[in-house]
Short mmCIF file of C-alpha atoms and ligand atoms in Angstrom, two decimals:
data_model
loop_
_atom_site.label_atom_id
_atom_site.label_comp_id
_atom_site.label_asym_id
_atom_site.label_seq_id
_atom_site.Cartn_x
_atom_site.Cartn_y
_atom_site.Cartn_z
CA MET N 686 15.46 10.33 -5.48
CA PRO N 687 16.86 12.03 -8.51
CA GLU N 688 15.47 15.46 -9.25
CA PRO N 689 13.72 16.33 -12.34
CA HIS N 690 16.07 16.93 -15.68
CA SER N 691 15.53 18.16 -18.69
CA ASN N 692 17.76 14.66 -19.32
CA GLY N 693 15.61 12.42 -20.93
CA LEU N 694 16.37 9.41 -18.54
CA THR N 695 16.62 11.30 -15.69
CA ARG N 696 13.18 12.71 -15.96
CA ARG N 697 11.99 9.63 -16.82
CA GLN N 698 12.88 8.12 -14.00
CA VAL N 699 11.72 10.60 -11.55
CA LEU N 700 7.99 10.71 -13.47
CA GLY N 701 7.21 7.24 -13.70
CA ILE N 702 9.46 4.47 -11.86
CA GLY N 703 11.03 6.34 -9.34
CA GLY N 704 8.00 7.90 -8.52
CA ALA N 705 6.02 4.73 -8.17
CA PHE N 706 8.67 2.38 -6.99
CA GLY N 707 10.72 4.40 -4.77
CA LEU N 708 9.43 6.62 -1.91
CA LEU N 709 5.40 5.66 -2.48
CA THR N 710 5.42 2.21 -1.76
CA THR N 711 7.52 2.06 0.84
CA THR N 712 5.49 4.99 2.56
CA GLY N 713 1.83 3.59 0.72
CA LEU N 714 0.90 7.52 1.48
CA ALA N 715 1.69 10.63 -0.66
CA THR N 716 4.41 12.48 0.60
CA ALA N 717 4.55 16.53 1.21
CA ALA N 718 7.57 16.01 -1.33
CA THR N 719 5.15 14.41 -3.80
CA LEU N 720 2.81 16.38 -3.49
CA ALA N 721 4.51 19.68 -4.36
CA ARG N 722 6.32 17.99 -6.63
CA ARG N 723 3.17 16.73 -8.63
CA PRO N 724 5.03 15.26 -12.03
CA ALA N 725 3.34 16.63 -14.86
CA THR N 726 2.13 12.86 -16.15
CA THR N 727 2.92 9.57 -15.13
CA GLY N 728 5.30 7.41 -17.57
CA GLY N 729 8.40 7.14 -19.52
CA GLN N 730 8.64 8.81 -23.33
CA LEU N 731 9.59 7.08 -26.40
CA ARG N 732 11.91 9.46 -28.84
CA SER N 733 10.76 9.57 -32.56
CA THR N 734 14.15 8.68 -34.84
CA ALA N 735 11.36 9.97 -37.86
CA GLN N 736 11.41 12.88 -39.83
CA LEU N 737 8.70 14.77 -38.23
CA PRO N 738 6.44 17.39 -39.77
CA PRO N 739 6.62 21.28 -38.73
CA PRO N 740 2.81 21.96 -36.63
CA TYR N 741 -0.23 23.50 -38.14
CA GLN N 742 0.38 21.81 -41.83
CA VAL N 743 -1.40 18.24 -41.99
CA PRO N 744 -5.21 19.11 -42.36
CA LEU N 745 -7.30 17.80 -39.38
CA PRO N 746 -8.66 14.65 -40.58
CA LEU N 747 -12.36 13.93 -40.06
CA PRO N 748 -12.89 10.17 -38.89
CA ALA N 749 -15.63 8.60 -41.68
CA VAL N 750 -19.49 7.75 -40.45
CA LEU N 751 -19.87 4.75 -40.66
CA LYS N 752 -23.20 3.91 -42.74
CA PRO N 753 -25.22 0.99 -41.31
CA VAL N 754 -25.94 -2.30 -43.72
CA SER N 755 -29.25 -2.40 -42.27
CA THR N 756 -31.88 -0.14 -40.96
CA ASP N 757 -34.91 -1.15 -39.48
CA GLY N 758 -38.16 0.02 -37.27
CA ALA N 759 -36.40 -1.77 -34.47
CA ALA N 760 -32.68 -1.23 -34.97
CA ASP N 761 -29.10 -0.38 -37.11
CA ARG N 762 -26.69 -3.16 -37.61
CA TYR N 763 -23.01 -2.27 -38.64
CA GLU N 764 -20.18 -4.50 -39.88
CA ILE N 765 -16.51 -3.76 -39.32
CA VAL N 766 -13.52 -5.63 -40.44
CA GLN N 767 -10.56 -5.22 -37.97
CA ARG N 768 -7.53 -5.59 -40.51
CA GLU N 769 -3.82 -4.55 -40.71
CA THR N 770 -3.08 -2.10 -42.87
CA THR N 771 -0.65 1.05 -43.47
CA ALA N 772 -1.39 4.43 -43.90
CA GLU N 773 0.64 8.19 -44.39
CA ILE N 774 0.53 9.61 -40.87
CA LEU N 775 4.11 11.15 -41.08
CA PRO N 776 3.65 13.04 -44.66
CA GLY N 777 6.41 10.43 -46.96
CA LEU N 778 5.63 7.46 -44.66
CA ARG N 779 3.72 4.63 -44.60
CA THR N 780 2.93 3.81 -41.01
CA PRO N 781 1.52 -0.03 -40.43
CA LEU N 782 -1.43 -0.15 -38.07
CA TRP N 783 -4.21 -2.28 -36.63
CA THR N 784 -7.21 -0.64 -37.26
CA TYR N 785 -11.07 -0.71 -36.87
CA GLY N 786 -12.47 -0.72 -40.65
CA GLY N 787 -8.98 0.16 -42.28
CA SER N 788 -8.77 3.19 -40.81
CA PHE N 789 -7.13 5.46 -37.65
CA PRO N 790 -9.23 6.49 -35.56
CA GLY N 791 -11.79 3.67 -37.15
CA PRO N 792 -15.16 4.83 -38.29
CA THR N 793 -17.55 6.97 -35.93
CA ILE N 794 -20.72 5.21 -35.03
CA GLU N 795 -23.57 7.90 -34.70
CA ALA N 796 -26.26 6.62 -32.54
CA ARG N 797 -29.72 7.69 -31.60
CA ARG N 798 -30.42 7.71 -27.70
CA GLY N 799 -32.58 4.58 -27.34
CA ARG N 800 -32.58 3.57 -30.89
CA PRO N 801 -30.63 -0.21 -30.42
CA VAL N 802 -27.35 -0.39 -32.78
CA THR N 803 -25.60 -4.06 -33.16
CA VAL N 804 -22.06 -4.25 -34.97
CA THR N 805 -20.86 -7.12 -36.08
CA HIS N 806 -17.28 -7.14 -35.66
CA HIS N 807 -14.85 -9.60 -37.97
CA ASN N 808 -11.30 -10.44 -36.71
CA GLU N 809 -8.92 -10.51 -39.58
CA LEU N 810 -5.87 -9.49 -36.90
CA PRO N 811 -2.98 -12.15 -35.82
CA VAL N 812 -4.23 -11.48 -32.70
CA PRO N 813 -7.57 -12.21 -30.66
CA THR N 814 -9.38 -9.12 -29.85
CA ALA N 815 -12.16 -8.09 -27.73
CA VAL N 816 -14.76 -4.58 -28.13
CA HIS N 817 -15.56 -2.26 -25.98
CA LEU N 818 -17.94 0.75 -25.76
CA HIS N 819 -16.13 2.88 -23.21
CA GLY N 820 -18.78 5.12 -21.18
CA GLY N 821 -21.72 2.77 -22.97
CA ARG N 822 -24.42 1.39 -20.50
CA THR N 823 -24.37 -2.13 -22.48
CA PRO N 824 -25.58 -5.58 -21.52
CA ALA N 825 -22.85 -7.72 -19.96
CA GLU N 826 -22.16 -10.24 -22.85
CA SER N 827 -21.22 -7.58 -25.45
CA ASP N 828 -19.36 -5.09 -23.07
CA GLY N 829 -15.92 -6.58 -24.02
CA TYR N 830 -14.89 -8.11 -21.03
CA PRO N 831 -11.03 -9.04 -21.65
CA THR N 832 -11.14 -12.82 -21.75
CA ASP N 833 -14.33 -12.71 -24.42
CA LEU N 834 -12.29 -13.09 -26.54
CA VAL N 835 -12.84 -13.06 -30.83
CA LEU N 836 -10.22 -15.60 -32.02
CA PRO N 837 -8.81 -14.79 -35.52
CA ALA N 838 -9.03 -17.74 -38.22
CA GLY N 839 -5.62 -19.82 -37.76
CA TRP N 840 -5.72 -19.02 -33.55
CA PRO N 841 -4.40 -22.34 -32.24
CA GLN N 842 -7.23 -23.26 -29.70
CA ALA N 843 -9.12 -21.92 -27.19
CA PRO N 844 -7.39 -19.37 -25.05
CA HIS N 845 -7.81 -21.12 -22.20
CA THR N 846 -5.37 -24.11 -23.55
CA MET N 847 -3.19 -21.31 -25.21
CA PRO N 848 0.56 -22.49 -26.22
CA GLY N 849 3.31 -20.56 -24.43
CA MET N 850 0.92 -18.79 -21.88
CA ALA N 851 1.54 -21.18 -19.23
CA GLY N 852 4.86 -21.38 -19.87
CA THR N 853 5.83 -17.60 -20.19
CA ASP N 854 7.70 -15.51 -17.17
CA GLY N 855 4.71 -12.92 -17.96
CA HIS N 856 2.85 -11.52 -15.11
CA GLY N 857 -0.49 -13.24 -13.39
CA GLY N 858 -2.46 -11.25 -16.02
CA GLY N 859 -1.54 -13.92 -18.21
CA MET N 860 -1.98 -16.70 -16.05
CA GLY N 861 -5.33 -14.98 -15.90
CA ALA N 862 -6.79 -15.09 -18.92
CA MET N 863 -5.82 -18.94 -19.39
CA THR N 864 -7.57 -19.94 -15.91
CA ASP N 865 -11.21 -17.53 -16.88
CA PRO N 866 -13.91 -20.44 -16.98
CA ARG N 867 -16.41 -17.69 -17.41
CA ALA N 868 -14.86 -16.45 -20.83
CA VAL N 869 -17.14 -16.84 -23.74
CA THR N 870 -15.18 -17.15 -26.86
CA THR N 871 -16.31 -16.56 -30.62
CA ARG N 872 -14.23 -17.59 -33.71
CA LEU N 873 -13.84 -14.86 -36.28
CA LYS N 874 -16.71 -12.45 -35.55
CA ARG N 875 -18.97 -11.67 -32.93
CA ASP N 876 -22.16 -9.47 -32.55
CA TYR N 877 -21.80 -6.54 -29.86
CA THR N 878 -25.18 -4.64 -29.45
CA PHE N 879 -25.04 -1.23 -27.64
CA PRO N 880 -29.02 -0.53 -26.45
CA ASN N 881 -27.62 3.19 -26.63
CA ASP N 882 -30.40 3.57 -23.30
CA GLN N 883 -28.40 6.36 -22.21
CA ARG N 884 -27.68 10.19 -21.76
CA PRO N 885 -26.10 11.48 -25.33
CA THR N 886 -22.50 11.73 -25.45
CA LEU N 887 -19.40 11.21 -26.86
CA LEU N 888 -18.26 7.51 -26.68
CA TRP N 889 -15.38 5.60 -27.66
CA TYR N 890 -14.59 2.16 -28.85
CA HIS N 891 -11.34 0.16 -28.23
CA ASP N 892 -9.75 -2.98 -27.99
CA HIS N 893 -9.64 -4.38 -24.12
CA ARG N 894 -7.95 -7.74 -24.99
CA MET N 895 -6.47 -8.88 -21.27
CA ASP N 896 -2.43 -7.93 -21.00
CA PHE N 897 -2.36 -6.54 -24.37
CA THR N 898 -5.13 -3.44 -24.24
CA ALA N 899 -2.31 -1.14 -24.58
CA PRO N 900 -0.25 -1.92 -27.49
CA ALA N 901 -3.40 -2.62 -29.43
CA ILE N 902 -4.85 0.55 -29.30
CA TRP N 903 -1.67 2.11 -29.80
CA ARG N 904 -1.22 0.08 -32.83
CA GLY N 905 -4.81 1.78 -33.98
CA LEU N 906 -7.43 -0.09 -32.68
CA ALA N 907 -9.67 2.53 -30.86
CA GLY N 908 -12.71 4.53 -32.87
CA LEU N 909 -15.52 7.35 -31.61
CA TYR N 910 -18.81 6.52 -31.11
CA ILE N 911 -21.20 9.59 -30.53
CA VAL N 912 -25.05 9.29 -28.93
CA ARG N 913 -27.76 12.44 -29.66
CA ASP N 914 -31.29 12.45 -29.11
CA ASP N 915 -33.88 15.25 -29.65
CA ALA N 916 -33.35 17.44 -26.39
CA GLU N 917 -29.77 17.85 -27.19
CA ASP N 918 -30.18 18.64 -31.12
CA ALA N 919 -33.09 21.29 -30.30
CA LEU N 920 -30.76 23.26 -27.94
CA GLY N 921 -28.49 25.29 -31.07
CA LEU N 922 -25.37 24.43 -30.11
CA PRO N 923 -23.08 24.49 -33.14
CA ALA N 924 -23.56 21.94 -35.48
CA GLY N 925 -22.85 20.21 -38.83
CA PRO N 926 -18.94 22.09 -39.84
CA ARG N 927 -18.88 23.56 -36.68
CA GLU N 928 -19.24 20.16 -34.54
CA ILE N 929 -15.80 19.01 -34.51
CA PRO N 930 -14.51 15.61 -32.63
CA LEU N 931 -11.10 15.47 -31.92
CA MET N 932 -9.41 12.52 -30.62
CA ILE N 933 -6.03 13.02 -29.02
CA ALA N 934 -3.25 10.66 -28.74
CA ASP N 935 0.26 10.60 -28.30
CA ARG N 936 2.68 7.64 -30.49
CA ALA N 937 6.22 7.65 -31.44
CA PHE N 938 7.70 6.39 -34.71
CA THR N 939 10.61 5.09 -36.12
CA ALA N 940 12.93 6.38 -39.03
CA ASP N 941 10.48 4.19 -41.82
CA GLY N 942 7.44 5.48 -40.60
CA ALA N 943 6.34 2.45 -37.91
CA LEU N 944 4.95 2.99 -34.42
CA THR N 945 7.52 2.37 -31.93
CA TYR N 946 5.88 0.57 -28.93
CA PRO N 947 8.19 -0.90 -26.33
CA SER N 948 6.03 -4.60 -26.12
CA LEU N 949 7.99 -7.53 -23.89
CA ASP N 950 6.71 -10.20 -26.98
CA PRO N 951 6.17 -7.24 -30.51
CA THR N 952 3.94 -10.01 -31.84
CA LEU N 953 1.38 -9.51 -28.81
CA ARG N 954 0.86 -12.93 -28.79
CA GLU N 955 2.11 -14.47 -25.37
CA ARG N 956 4.40 -12.57 -23.28
CA PRO N 957 2.37 -9.55 -21.55
CA GLY N 958 4.10 -6.07 -20.59
CA VAL N 959 6.23 -3.39 -21.78
CA THR N 960 10.61 -3.04 -21.06
CA GLU N 961 11.61 -1.50 -17.43
CA PRO N 962 11.45 2.25 -19.10
CA TYR N 963 8.08 2.38 -19.65
CA VAL N 964 6.19 0.41 -16.78
CA ALA N 965 4.77 3.56 -15.50
CA GLY N 966 3.08 4.55 -18.97
CA VAL N 967 4.49 5.13 -22.24
CA LEU N 968 4.05 8.28 -23.78
CA GLY N 969 5.23 9.31 -27.32
CA ASP N 970 6.59 12.86 -28.60
CA VAL N 971 4.12 12.75 -31.41
CA ILE N 972 0.94 14.42 -30.98
CA LEU N 973 -1.97 13.22 -33.15
CA VAL N 974 -5.53 13.95 -33.35
CA ASN N 975 -7.86 12.33 -35.45
CA GLY N 976 -4.68 10.53 -36.66
CA ALA N 977 -2.50 13.50 -38.37
CA PRO N 978 0.22 15.02 -36.38
CA TRP N 979 0.05 18.37 -35.10
CA PRO N 980 -3.14 19.16 -37.58
CA VAL N 981 -4.45 22.70 -38.64
CA HIS N 982 -8.56 22.69 -39.75
CA GLU N 983 -9.28 26.08 -41.48
CA THR N 984 -12.59 27.53 -40.52
CA ASP N 985 -15.17 30.01 -39.84
CA ALA N 986 -15.05 32.68 -37.05
CA ALA N 987 -17.70 31.50 -35.49
CA ARG N 988 -18.95 29.47 -32.30
CA HIS N 989 -18.08 25.57 -32.93
CA ARG N 990 -18.41 22.69 -30.68
CA LEU N 991 -15.29 20.89 -30.07
CA ARG N 992 -15.74 17.21 -28.41
CA LEU N 993 -12.19 16.47 -27.25
CA LEU N 994 -11.36 12.74 -26.06
CA ASN N 995 -7.92 11.97 -24.55
CA ALA N 996 -7.46 8.40 -26.23
CA SER N 997 -3.60 8.29 -25.56
CA ASN N 998 -2.09 5.26 -23.39
CA ALA N 999 -0.75 7.37 -20.47
CA ARG N 1000 -0.46 11.40 -21.34
CA HIS N 1001 -2.52 13.57 -19.82
CA TYR N 1002 -3.04 17.49 -21.10
CA GLU N 1003 -3.85 20.83 -20.32
CA LEU N 1004 -5.82 22.66 -23.28
CA GLU N 1005 -5.67 25.89 -24.01
CA ALA N 1006 -6.83 28.00 -26.79
CA ARG N 1007 -4.48 30.73 -27.81
CA THR N 1008 -4.72 33.46 -30.46
CA GLU N 1009 -1.85 34.99 -32.18
CA ASP N 1010 -2.03 37.87 -29.71
CA GLY N 1011 -1.31 35.59 -26.87
CA ARG N 1012 -5.08 35.86 -25.75
CA ARG N 1013 -6.53 32.88 -24.09
CA LEU N 1014 -9.96 32.35 -25.79
CA ASP N 1015 -12.57 30.71 -23.06
CA LEU N 1016 -13.40 27.10 -23.03
CA VAL N 1017 -16.76 26.79 -22.44
CA ARG N 1018 -17.52 23.42 -21.37
CA ILE N 1019 -21.08 22.14 -21.62
CA GLY N 1020 -20.52 18.49 -21.83
CA ALA N 1021 -18.45 15.88 -19.50
CA ASP N 1022 -17.67 11.80 -20.09
CA GLN N 1023 -21.45 10.60 -19.85
CA GLY N 1024 -23.33 13.98 -21.49
CA LEU N 1025 -24.13 17.27 -21.15
CA LEU N 1026 -23.66 19.92 -17.88
CA ALA N 1027 -26.55 21.27 -15.74
CA ALA N 1028 -24.96 24.71 -17.24
CA PRO N 1029 -21.97 25.29 -18.75
CA VAL N 1030 -18.85 26.09 -16.98
CA THR N 1031 -16.40 28.27 -18.43
CA HIS N 1032 -12.54 27.71 -17.90
CA GLN N 1033 -9.18 29.19 -19.29
CA SER N 1034 -7.43 25.79 -19.70
CA LEU N 1035 -8.50 22.54 -18.71
CA PRO N 1036 -7.01 18.91 -17.71
CA MET N 1037 -7.31 15.57 -19.75
CA ALA N 1038 -6.29 12.30 -18.76
CA PRO N 1039 -6.31 9.33 -20.21
CA ALA N 1040 -10.20 8.28 -21.47
CA GLU N 1041 -11.70 11.48 -20.36
CA ARG N 1042 -14.01 13.71 -22.47
CA HIS N 1043 -14.90 17.34 -22.62
CA ASP N 1044 -17.17 18.47 -24.86
CA LEU N 1045 -16.80 22.12 -24.79
CA VAL N 1046 -18.01 25.39 -27.06
CA VAL N 1047 -15.13 27.81 -28.64
CA ASP N 1048 -15.93 31.35 -30.01
CA PHE N 1049 -13.42 32.04 -32.53
CA ALA N 1050 -14.95 35.24 -33.82
CA SER N 1051 -12.68 37.50 -32.11
CA ALA N 1052 -9.63 35.91 -33.87
CA PRO N 1053 -8.56 37.63 -36.96
CA VAL N 1054 -9.11 36.04 -40.62
CA GLY N 1055 -5.92 34.46 -41.60
CA SER N 1056 -4.82 34.03 -37.87
CA LEU N 1057 -4.33 30.62 -36.04
CA VAL N 1058 -5.81 29.34 -33.25
CA ARG N 1059 -3.77 26.77 -31.28
CA ILE N 1060 -4.58 24.59 -29.34
CA VAL N 1061 -1.60 23.93 -26.48
CA ASN N 1062 -1.09 21.45 -23.99
CA ARG N 1063 0.64 23.03 -20.77
CA LEU N 1064 1.84 20.04 -19.27
CA GLY N 1065 4.10 19.26 -22.20
CA SER N 1066 7.66 19.96 -23.30
CA GLY N 1067 8.96 21.03 -26.66
CA ARG N 1068 7.24 19.49 -29.34
CA THR N 1069 4.61 17.73 -26.55
CA ARG N 1070 3.04 21.53 -26.18
CA ASP N 1071 1.76 21.84 -29.23
CA VAL N 1072 -1.70 19.81 -30.28
CA MET N 1073 -3.05 21.17 -33.38
CA ALA N 1074 -4.20 25.03 -34.42
CA PHE N 1075 -7.63 26.29 -36.55
CA ARG N 1076 -6.88 28.53 -39.15
CA ILE N 1077 -9.72 31.54 -38.89
CA ALA N 1078 -10.25 31.10 -42.74
CA ARG N 1079 -13.45 33.61 -43.02
CA PRO N 1080 -15.50 36.11 -41.48
CA ALA N 1081 -19.06 34.03 -41.01
CA THR N 1082 -22.98 34.88 -39.21
CA ASP N 1083 -23.18 32.77 -36.18
CA ASP N 1084 -27.08 31.77 -35.01
CA SER N 1085 -25.80 29.22 -32.43
CA ARG N 1086 -25.73 29.18 -29.14
CA ILE N 1087 -25.20 28.04 -25.43
CA PRO N 1088 -28.63 28.04 -23.27
CA PRO N 1089 -27.79 29.12 -19.72
CA ALA N 1090 -29.73 25.78 -18.85
CA LEU N 1091 -28.40 22.65 -20.62
CA THR N 1092 -30.09 19.53 -19.12
CA THR N 1093 -32.39 18.38 -16.44
CA ASP N 1094 -31.74 14.96 -16.12
CA LEU N 1095 -28.45 14.55 -14.17
CA PRO N 1096 -29.01 12.05 -11.37
CA ASP N 1097 -29.12 13.49 -7.97
CA TRP N 1098 -27.38 11.38 -5.90
CA HIS N 1099 -26.44 12.32 -1.90
CA ARG N 1100 -24.47 11.00 0.29
CA GLU N 1101 -26.91 9.62 2.22
CA ASP N 1102 -28.10 7.49 -0.58
CA ALA N 1103 -25.13 5.54 -0.34
CA VAL N 1104 -25.88 2.11 1.45
CA ARG N 1105 -22.15 1.13 1.61
CA THR N 1106 -18.86 3.03 0.98
CA ARG N 1107 -15.75 1.34 -0.13
CA ASP N 1108 -12.35 1.82 -0.49
CA PHE N 1109 -9.79 1.08 -3.32
CA ALA N 1110 -5.84 2.00 -3.19
CA PHE N 1111 -4.35 2.58 -6.64
CA ARG N 1112 -0.46 1.56 -6.34
CA ALA N 1113 2.21 0.34 -7.32
CA GLY N 1114 3.16 -3.27 -6.18
CA ARG N 1115 5.04 -6.62 -6.96
CA MET N 1116 2.94 -9.07 -9.19
CA ASN N 1117 4.79 -12.46 -10.12
CA GLY N 1118 8.32 -11.30 -8.83
CA GLY N 1119 8.23 -7.93 -11.49
CA HIS N 1120 6.42 -4.79 -11.48
CA GLY N 1121 2.88 -4.29 -10.82
CA TRP N 1122 -0.09 -1.96 -11.01
CA LEU N 1123 -2.46 -3.08 -8.27
CA ILE N 1124 -5.66 -1.95 -6.57
CA GLY N 1125 -6.31 -3.09 -3.25
CA GLY N 1126 -3.06 -4.76 -2.79
CA ARG N 1127 -3.82 -7.25 -5.59
CA PRO N 1128 -3.45 -7.44 -9.44
CA PHE N 1129 -6.39 -8.67 -11.82
CA ASP N 1130 -8.05 -11.92 -11.67
CA PRO N 1131 -10.86 -12.64 -14.04
CA ALA N 1132 -11.82 -15.48 -11.88
CA ARG N 1133 -11.49 -13.44 -8.68
CA PRO N 1134 -14.99 -11.64 -7.42
CA ASP N 1135 -13.77 -7.94 -6.08
CA VAL N 1136 -17.08 -6.12 -6.47
CA THR N 1137 -20.47 -7.26 -6.24
CA VAL N 1138 -23.01 -5.58 -5.65
CA PRO N 1139 -27.46 -5.79 -5.70
CA LEU N 1140 -28.34 -4.25 -8.78
CA GLY N 1141 -29.77 -0.82 -8.00
CA ASP N 1142 -27.85 0.22 -4.64
CA THR N 1143 -26.34 3.45 -4.23
CA GLU N 1144 -22.07 3.37 -3.42
CA ILE N 1145 -19.88 5.76 -2.47
CA TRP N 1146 -16.01 4.90 -4.03
CA ARG N 1147 -12.87 6.33 -1.71
CA LEU N 1148 -10.36 6.29 -4.25
CA ILE N 1149 -6.81 6.83 -3.24
CA ALA N 1150 -3.50 6.88 -5.84
CA ASP N 1151 0.54 7.10 -5.54
CA VAL N 1152 1.04 8.56 -9.24
CA HIS N 1153 -1.74 9.86 -12.08
CA HIS N 1154 -4.54 6.90 -12.38
CA PRO N 1155 -7.20 8.02 -14.28
CA VAL N 1156 -9.90 5.46 -12.71
CA HIS N 1157 -12.61 4.07 -14.92
CA LEU N 1158 -15.56 2.19 -13.92
CA HIS N 1159 -17.91 0.14 -16.88
CA LEU N 1160 -21.31 0.17 -17.03
CA VAL N 1161 -22.25 3.24 -14.69
CA GLY N 1162 -21.54 7.08 -14.68
CA PHE N 1163 -20.68 9.18 -11.82
CA ARG N 1164 -20.39 11.96 -9.65
CA ILE N 1165 -17.37 13.64 -7.89
CA LEU N 1166 -18.11 14.16 -4.28
CA THR N 1167 -14.93 14.92 -2.83
CA ARG N 1168 -11.32 15.30 -4.10
CA GLY N 1169 -8.18 15.65 -1.94
CA GLY N 1170 -10.98 16.03 1.09
CA LYS N 1171 -12.72 19.19 -0.34
CA PRO N 1172 -15.35 20.21 -2.71
CA PRO N 1173 -14.68 18.68 -6.34
CA LEU N 1174 -12.68 21.27 -9.01
CA PRO N 1175 -14.85 23.22 -11.38
CA HIS N 1176 -13.71 20.64 -14.14
CA ASP N 1177 -14.91 17.91 -12.09
CA ALA N 1178 -18.68 18.67 -12.75
CA GLY N 1179 -21.10 16.41 -14.32
CA LEU N 1180 -21.60 12.84 -14.66
CA LYS N 1181 -18.26 11.34 -15.29
CA ASP N 1182 -16.95 7.36 -16.17
CA THR N 1183 -13.52 8.33 -15.65
CA VAL N 1184 -11.92 10.79 -12.71
CA SER N 1185 -8.07 11.84 -12.61
CA LEU N 1186 -6.23 10.77 -9.87
CA ARG N 1187 -3.57 12.70 -9.12
CA PRO N 1188 -0.22 12.03 -7.59
CA GLY N 1189 -1.22 10.77 -3.80
CA GLU N 1190 -4.41 12.67 -4.48
CA SER N 1191 -7.89 10.99 -3.39
CA ALA N 1192 -11.56 11.40 -4.31
CA GLU N 1193 -14.98 10.58 -3.58
CA ILE N 1194 -17.12 9.08 -6.27
CA ILE N 1195 -20.72 8.04 -5.85
CA THR N 1196 -23.08 6.27 -8.41
CA ARG N 1197 -26.50 4.39 -8.63
CA PHE N 1198 -25.41 0.67 -9.85
CA ASP N 1199 -28.18 0.18 -12.43
CA GLY N 1200 -29.08 -0.81 -15.88
CA TYR N 1201 -27.53 -4.38 -16.25
CA ARG N 1202 -26.56 -7.70 -13.58
CA GLY N 1203 -23.58 -9.82 -15.10
CA ARG N 1204 -20.05 -8.83 -15.17
CA TYR N 1205 -18.57 -5.77 -15.76
CA LEU N 1206 -14.47 -3.96 -14.90
CA PHE N 1207 -13.07 -0.70 -13.05
CA HIS N 1208 -9.50 -0.63 -13.77
CA CYS N 1209 -6.77 2.37 -14.02
CA HIS N 1210 -7.16 4.14 -17.61
CA ASN N 1211 -3.86 4.10 -17.66
CA ALA N 1212 -3.37 1.71 -20.57
CA GLU N 1213 -0.27 0.30 -19.32
CA HIS N 1214 -0.74 -0.18 -15.72
CA GLU N 1215 -4.15 -1.37 -17.23
CA ASP N 1216 -2.24 -4.27 -18.90
CA MET N 1217 -0.20 -4.64 -15.88
CA GLY N 1218 -2.83 -5.57 -12.96
CA MET N 1219 -4.37 -2.58 -12.16
CA MET N 1220 -7.95 -3.89 -12.89
CA ALA N 1221 -10.78 -5.53 -11.10
CA ASN N 1222 -14.10 -7.47 -11.21
CA LEU N 1223 -17.84 -5.48 -10.93
CA GLU N 1224 -20.42 -8.17 -10.75
CA VAL N 1225 -23.57 -6.69 -10.60
CA VAL N 1226 -26.19 -9.09 -9.46
CU1 C2O E 1949 -11.76 2.75 -22.01
CU2 C2O E 1949 -12.49 -0.18 -19.58
O1 C2O E 1949 -11.87 1.30 -21.01
CU1 CU E 1950 -15.11 1.50 -20.11
CU1 CU E 1951 -2.84 3.70 -13.29
#
């Protein structure tokens, strides 16, 4: 195996395919050498040919909060039209996008705990879609199962007889979509109902169509969804303009401003997958925050609540807040994927895998007025080291606080509570004669039961990875019991829905499968891995 290099292709081979299909698949286990090398991320990086702006020039956009079309005593109703549009992402260029409601990110939905939301999604895109609310405790019929498609106008037939699918030499996923007897498709639109009967947190909604999730998210099908409740509101955390959602995602652009993505079938209609150098994951060389490249946000010299989401397909970050005089500001982590921690945890830097969220408080009071606080990605190189910056525009009074106790409603599952333990290996493999990503040696098949669990059971899952795999469960939050056979890391604290397994690493998680019965999923949230087989059924009965 070649040594890591700064040279693009060699490095790509090492980080991606070399690691995945070489050593690890033949031994099936991590070696000491792999662990020592521990590449920063898994995937191949695209190179933009567009002229890119210097960092910290484009203002940070704040996604608009969607207005309900109706509210009554019982529920809020929203409408979202999924449609193509163009937007100015790089200064002076237009980027064609697929959007929720005409913007990327899509509009933010603000929900209250216990108050249901119904979103009617209209599909005006050229392909079928499925909407999933990531981190939502959602009844199965609204969870966006990958074959529960919303068909656009003019889509010839139901997907199980979709022309072209049977004849492709794509992988088993496409064949699976063809033969899923339980798929519930709709035409033109679909109502998704979210009870919001869950802890307050930052969720996100994104496309989840079988085989084509990665390119659909890449083109713009992602938006934020925030659940709040009175207890959290009463904590006195930074709020209003000092509470800022930050959706971080990498992309790459052609000279005319279009997004680059190495799809085998750029129409995203028939043949899934990406070209060979990118099968381990697609990385961009432009870092977008809320859809803007390396943006800057002018703000007060005060505490801010930063609600971070890594919406990248495959890129991992390790974030720091750096002042101009080289200090690192404390990142006070108050919440995880599934809401508030019991107590704040202070970090100097924080790793963030695809689909993970961090709820942070950062105090800018010590930064001189007029200076920049940069958010830096320690895992990046060159321009992917920069993420965004805050320009400290004015002194300010600050009556926010970080209570030493944040919540007492965290589930407290113990090892003894588990009625069974399951093992899952997340590894590269062969699938229909091509590259695949497998769970327990098998690629996703919607028709195959993988895990069946009685409602209310508590289980321990032991997960092991070859390369980076951020493993996500639908429906439930979980706690991380161990990582690499040792106690979990500080950033593993709290209730999670995505656990980042690093190369060769294992983790044990514990959860109780409650909420709803029905057909759910668990999968790798490296979106390319997910599309190339690394997904399985989770049936709650
Ligand atoms: Cu964020 Cu099944 O996904
Ligand atoms: Cu999810
Ligand atoms: Cu993966």
